[in-house]
Each structure stands twice: as C-alpha cells, then as structure tokens.
Amino acid sequence: MQIGVETAKAVDQRRIFVVDEDEITRAALQFMLHDEIETHELASLEEAYAKGQDWLLPDVLILGLSILRAHGLEVLTEIAARYPAARVLIVASPEEEELGIAALKAGAHGALIKPLRMEAVRQKVDTILGRAGGAALVQLGGL
C-alpha cells in the first residue's frame, strides 16, 4: 500500500472504471486510486460495458473527454440507464472547459481537472462515493 492510504477505504468494496482512450491518463488514475479502491483501466466504453456486468458493476466511471467526443454527450444518458447507481466523473483540461461544462449539464456528476494530483483525485472520489474527506466536485469556471 502507498503512504497515506486509509485501510478502511481500501476494503470498502467499491469499484471504479477509468475509461479513456489516453493510456497515460488511465494509468495515472489507476495508480492514484488502486490502493484505496478497486480500479479498472479501460480504453473504450465497449470494454467497460463488457466488464461491467453481473457482480462487477462500477460505482464510479471516470470518463476522459475523448469518450464524449467519440460518442457524444448522449452517452451519459446511456451510461445512466446501464448503471443507474453509478456516478460519472469527467477528466478535463482547462482548455476543454466548454465540453466539460456541457458534460456536467448533460448528466456528469463532477469533474477532475488536469493536471491530476493524487490528493485532489482521491478527495473527489471520496466525495462522489459519500466518504469522509471529500472535496468540491466541480472546478470549471462556468458553473
């Protein structure tokens, strides 16, 4: 386990799917989160849908904006229908603010802003999961 990991969080049976075409972003988020929560890296929504069945349902999907560009904002409605209990966080850079705000208005529950920092990512995930130690979910200027 990494330094600063709370054991209670590491065993609370929650699951995150990191879905992004960018391998570096997926790997970074998986590294930041895997000690405190079961985290799966997936390159596409198709992979996420194939994996997220039966007992392996996600509690949180972290989506790169590349997924929204490829599938459109309506994919957020599709995700909500497929995984009604799951929450969606998007990963956006400040330059992508317009699409990030549109995603939040279309149903995303919050945003992780690049550059990603371990403490901020963990705090936002704690918030979205309703755990202690959370942080504000949205840091985009338009909201």
PDB file of C-alpha atoms in Angstrom:
ATOM      1  CA  MET A   1       0.000   0.000   0.000  1.00  0.00           C
ATOM      2  CA  GLN A   2       1.053   3.571  -0.603  1.00  0.00           C
ATOM      3  CA  ILE A   3       1.772   6.053   2.153  1.00  0.00           C
ATOM      4  CA  GLY A   4      -1.367   7.869   3.294  1.00  0.00           C
ATOM      5  CA  VAL A   5      -3.819   5.129   2.321  1.00  0.00           C
ATOM      6  CA  GLU A   6      -6.654   4.521   4.752  1.00  0.00           C
ATOM      7  CA  THR A   7      -7.223   0.808   5.281  1.00  0.00           C
ATOM      8  CA  ALA A   8     -10.984   1.260   5.776  1.00  0.00           C
ATOM      9  CA  LYS A   9     -11.257   2.787   2.301  1.00  0.00           C
ATOM     10  CA  ALA A  10      -9.171   0.036   0.746  1.00  0.00           C
ATOM     11  CA  VAL A  11     -11.619  -2.648   1.875  1.00  0.00           C
ATOM     12  CA  ASP A  12     -14.987  -0.942   1.342  1.00  0.00           C
ATOM     13  CA  GLN A  13     -15.882  -2.985  -1.778  1.00  0.00           C
ATOM     14  CA  ARG A  14     -16.315  -0.095  -4.223  1.00  0.00           C
ATOM     15  CA  ARG A  15     -15.299  -0.191  -7.874  1.00  0.00           C
ATOM     16  CA  ILE A  16     -14.138   2.442 -10.373  1.00  0.00           C
ATOM     17  CA  PHE A  17     -13.855   2.120 -14.135  1.00  0.00           C
ATOM     18  CA  VAL A  18     -11.399   4.579 -15.686  1.00  0.00           C
ATOM     19  CA  VAL A  19     -12.482   4.857 -19.324  1.00  0.00           C
ATOM     20  CA  ASP A  20     -10.239   6.942 -21.552  1.00  0.00           C
ATOM     21  CA  GLU A  21      -8.527   6.498 -24.899  1.00  0.00           C
ATOM     22  CA  ASP A  22      -5.399   8.096 -23.409  1.00  0.00           C
ATOM     23  CA  GLU A  23      -3.317   5.309 -21.900  1.00  0.00           C
ATOM     24  CA  ILE A  24      -1.229   7.701 -19.784  1.00  0.00           C
ATOM     25  CA  THR A  25      -4.290   9.271 -18.135  1.00  0.00           C
ATOM     26  CA  ARG A  26      -5.791   5.825 -17.475  1.00  0.00           C
ATOM     27  CA  ALA A  27      -2.562   4.545 -15.936  1.00  0.00           C
ATOM     28  CA  ALA A  28      -2.110   7.680 -13.807  1.00  0.00           C
ATOM     29  CA  LEU A  29      -5.635   7.493 -12.408  1.00  0.00           C
ATOM     30  CA  GLN A  30      -5.363   3.758 -11.790  1.00  0.00           C
ATOM     31  CA  PHE A  31      -2.101   4.343  -9.912  1.00  0.00           C
ATOM     32  CA  MET A  32      -3.614   7.168  -7.839  1.00  0.00           C
ATOM     33  CA  LEU A  33      -6.677   5.162  -6.835  1.00  0.00           C
ATOM     34  CA  HIS A  34      -5.868   1.451  -6.789  1.00  0.00           C
ATOM     35  CA  ASP A  35      -4.651   1.339  -3.181  1.00  0.00           C
ATOM     36  CA  GLU A  36      -7.908   2.756  -1.827  1.00  0.00           C
ATOM     37  CA  ILE A  37     -10.438   1.315  -4.266  1.00  0.00           C
ATOM     38  CA  GLU A  38     -10.736  -1.422  -6.868  1.00  0.00           C
ATOM     39  CA  THR A  39      -9.840   0.368 -10.103  1.00  0.00           C
ATOM     40  CA  HIS A  40     -10.049  -0.915 -13.681  1.00  0.00           C
ATOM     41  CA  GLU A  41      -8.444   0.758 -16.716  1.00  0.00           C
ATOM     42  CA  LEU A  42     -10.483   0.514 -19.914  1.00  0.00           C
ATOM     43  CA  ALA A  43      -9.734   2.059 -23.308  1.00  0.00           C
ATOM     44  CA  SER A  44     -13.328   2.206 -24.543  1.00  0.00           C
ATOM     45  CA  LEU A  45     -16.945   2.188 -23.442  1.00  0.00           C
ATOM     46  CA  GLU A  46     -17.367  -1.154 -25.164  1.00  0.00           C
ATOM     47  CA  GLU A  47     -14.713  -2.616 -22.837  1.00  0.00           C
ATOM     48  CA  ALA A  48     -16.437  -1.036 -19.841  1.00  0.00           C
ATOM     49  CA  TYR A  49     -19.817  -2.458 -20.854  1.00  0.00           C
ATOM     50  CA  ALA A  50     -18.311  -5.912 -21.384  1.00  0.00           C
ATOM     51  CA  LYS A  51     -16.599  -5.833 -17.986  1.00  0.00           C
ATOM     52  CA  GLY A  52     -19.405  -4.149 -16.023  1.00  0.00           C
ATOM     53  CA  GLN A  53     -21.886  -6.986 -15.814  1.00  0.00           C
ATOM     54  CA  ASP A  54     -23.435  -9.060 -13.047  1.00  0.00           C
ATOM     55  CA  TRP A  55     -21.329  -8.691  -9.898  1.00  0.00           C
ATOM     56  CA  LEU A  56     -18.696  -6.400 -11.490  1.00  0.00           C
ATOM     57  CA  LEU A  57     -20.816  -3.244 -11.692  1.00  0.00           C
ATOM     58  CA  PRO A  58     -18.979   0.073 -11.334  1.00  0.00           C
ATOM     59  CA  ASP A  59     -19.783   2.562  -8.586  1.00  0.00           C
ATOM     60  CA  VAL A  60     -17.967   5.344 -10.464  1.00  0.00           C
ATOM     61  CA  LEU A  61     -16.995   5.791 -14.090  1.00  0.00           C
ATOM     62  CA  ILE A  62     -14.218   8.274 -14.748  1.00  0.00           C
ATOM     63  CA  LEU A  63     -14.516   9.315 -18.392  1.00  0.00           C
ATOM     64  CA  GLY A  64     -11.958  11.078 -20.498  1.00  0.00           C
ATOM     65  CA  LEU A  65     -13.437  13.705 -22.787  1.00  0.00           C
ATOM     66  CA  SER A  66     -12.158  11.635 -25.731  1.00  0.00           C
ATOM     67  CA  ILE A  67     -15.006   9.218 -24.943  1.00  0.00           C
ATOM     68  CA  LEU A  68     -17.547  12.050 -25.053  1.00  0.00           C
ATOM     69  CA  ARG A  69     -16.093  13.357 -28.303  1.00  0.00           C
ATOM     70  CA  ALA A  70     -16.323   9.889 -29.864  1.00  0.00           C
ATOM     71  CA  HIS A  71     -19.843   9.040 -28.637  1.00  0.00           C
ATOM     72  CA  GLY A  72     -21.462  12.423 -27.990  1.00  0.00           C
ATOM     73  CA  LEU A  73     -22.973  13.752 -24.773  1.00  0.00           C
ATOM     74  CA  GLU A  74     -25.920  11.372 -25.077  1.00  0.00           C
ATOM     75  CA  VAL A  75     -23.582   8.609 -23.909  1.00  0.00           C
ATOM     76  CA  LEU A  76     -24.075   9.986 -20.385  1.00  0.00           C
ATOM     77  CA  THR A  77     -27.762   9.049 -20.612  1.00  0.00           C
ATOM     78  CA  GLU A  78     -26.795   5.610 -21.914  1.00  0.00           C
ATOM     79  CA  ILE A  79     -24.382   5.100 -19.006  1.00  0.00           C
ATOM     80  CA  ALA A  80     -27.061   6.186 -16.511  1.00  0.00           C
ATOM     81  CA  ALA A  81     -29.527   3.701 -17.998  1.00  0.00           C
ATOM     82  CA  ARG A  82     -26.999   0.855 -17.957  1.00  0.00           C
ATOM     83  CA  TYR A  83     -25.587   1.652 -14.489  1.00  0.00           C
ATOM     84  CA  PRO A  84     -28.288   3.609 -12.590  1.00  0.00           C
ATOM     85  CA  ALA A  85     -26.387   3.596  -9.282  1.00  0.00           C
ATOM     86  CA  ALA A  86     -23.064   4.673 -10.805  1.00  0.00           C
ATOM     87  CA  ARG A  87     -21.736   8.202 -10.702  1.00  0.00           C
ATOM     88  CA  VAL A  88     -19.756   9.769 -13.564  1.00  0.00           C
ATOM     89  CA  LEU A  89     -16.717  11.991 -13.251  1.00  0.00           C
ATOM     90  CA  ILE A  90     -15.135  13.521 -16.326  1.00  0.00           C
ATOM     91  CA  VAL A  91     -11.462  14.306 -16.806  1.00  0.00           C
ATOM     92  CA  ALA A  92     -10.903  17.679 -18.459  1.00  0.00           C
ATOM     93  CA  SER A  93      -8.092  20.119 -19.003  1.00  0.00           C
ATOM     94  CA  PRO A  94      -8.745  23.848 -18.605  1.00  0.00           C
ATOM     95  CA  GLU A  95      -8.679  24.183 -22.419  1.00  0.00           C
ATOM     96  CA  GLU A  96     -11.622  21.750 -22.650  1.00  0.00           C
ATOM     97  CA  GLU A  97     -13.837  23.740 -20.321  1.00  0.00           C
ATOM     98  CA  GLU A  98     -16.692  24.224 -22.799  1.00  0.00           C
ATOM     99  CA  LEU A  99     -17.125  20.479 -23.418  1.00  0.00           C
ATOM    100  CA  GLY A 100     -16.633  19.816 -19.697  1.00  0.00           C
ATOM    101  CA  ILE A 101     -19.456  22.181 -18.762  1.00  0.00           C
ATOM    102  CA  ALA A 102     -21.695  20.660 -21.428  1.00  0.00           C
ATOM    103  CA  ALA A 103     -20.974  17.201 -19.974  1.00  0.00           C
ATOM    104  CA  LEU A 104     -21.902  18.372 -16.480  1.00  0.00           C
ATOM    105  CA  LYS A 105     -25.147  19.837 -17.788  1.00  0.00           C
ATOM    106  CA  ALA A 106     -25.830  16.556 -19.641  1.00  0.00           C
ATOM    107  CA  GLY A 107     -25.545  14.425 -16.515  1.00  0.00           C
ATOM    108  CA  ALA A 108     -21.928  14.018 -15.384  1.00  0.00           C
ATOM    109  CA  HIS A 109     -21.701  14.319 -11.601  1.00  0.00           C
ATOM    110  CA  GLY A 110     -18.370  16.126 -11.369  1.00  0.00           C
ATOM    111  CA  ALA A 111     -15.017  16.858 -12.949  1.00  0.00           C
ATOM    112  CA  LEU A 112     -11.362  16.083 -12.356  1.00  0.00           C
ATOM    113  CA  ILE A 113      -9.218  18.884 -13.737  1.00  0.00           C
ATOM    114  CA  LYS A 114      -5.793  18.299 -15.273  1.00  0.00           C
ATOM    115  CA  PRO A 115      -3.094  18.341 -14.168  1.00  0.00           C
ATOM    116  CA  LEU A 116      -4.253  15.486 -11.966  1.00  0.00           C
ATOM    117  CA  ARG A 117      -2.922  15.432  -8.403  1.00  0.00           C
ATOM    118  CA  MET A 118      -3.251  12.350  -6.223  1.00  0.00           C
ATOM    119  CA  GLU A 119      -4.729  14.154  -3.218  1.00  0.00           C
ATOM    120  CA  ALA A 120      -7.316  16.032  -5.307  1.00  0.00           C
ATOM    121  CA  VAL A 121      -8.340  12.900  -7.244  1.00  0.00           C
ATOM    122  CA  ARG A 122      -8.760  10.861  -4.067  1.00  0.00           C
ATOM    123  CA  GLN A 123     -10.754  13.645  -2.388  1.00  0.00           C
ATOM    124  CA  LYS A 124     -13.140  13.952  -5.334  1.00  0.00           C
ATOM    125  CA  VAL A 125     -13.635  10.187  -5.468  1.00  0.00           C
ATOM    126  CA  ASP A 126     -14.320  10.195  -1.719  1.00  0.00           C
ATOM    127  CA  THR A 127     -16.926  12.914  -2.268  1.00  0.00           C
ATOM    128  CA  ILE A 128     -18.664  11.125  -5.119  1.00  0.00           C
ATOM    129  CA  LEU A 129     -18.780   7.945  -3.019  1.00  0.00           C
ATOM    130  CA  GLY A 130     -20.062   9.798   0.041  1.00  0.00           C
ATOM    131  CA  ARG A 131     -16.963   9.055   2.102  1.00  0.00           C
ATOM    132  CA  ALA A 132     -15.343  11.351   4.640  1.00  0.00           C
ATOM    133  CA  GLY A 133     -12.559  13.624   3.409  1.00  0.00           C
ATOM    134  CA  GLY A 134     -14.261  14.709   0.200  1.00  0.00           C
ATOM    135  CA  ALA A 135     -13.738  17.831  -1.889  1.00  0.00           C
ATOM    136  CA  ALA A 136     -15.742  20.020  -4.245  1.00  0.00           C
ATOM    137  CA  LEU A 137     -16.723  18.087  -7.366  1.00  0.00           C
ATOM    138  CA  VAL A 138     -16.635  20.853  -9.958  1.00  0.00           C
ATOM    139  CA  GLN A 139     -13.804  23.295 -10.614  1.00  0.00           C
ATOM    140  CA  LEU A 140     -14.830  24.601 -14.002  1.00  0.00           C
ATOM    141  CA  GLY A 141     -15.185  28.367 -14.361  1.00  0.00           C
ATOM    142  CA  GLY A 142     -18.619  28.423 -15.996  1.00  0.00           C
ATOM    143  CA  LEU A 143     -20.556  26.892 -13.092  1.00  0.00           C
TER     144      LEU A 143
END
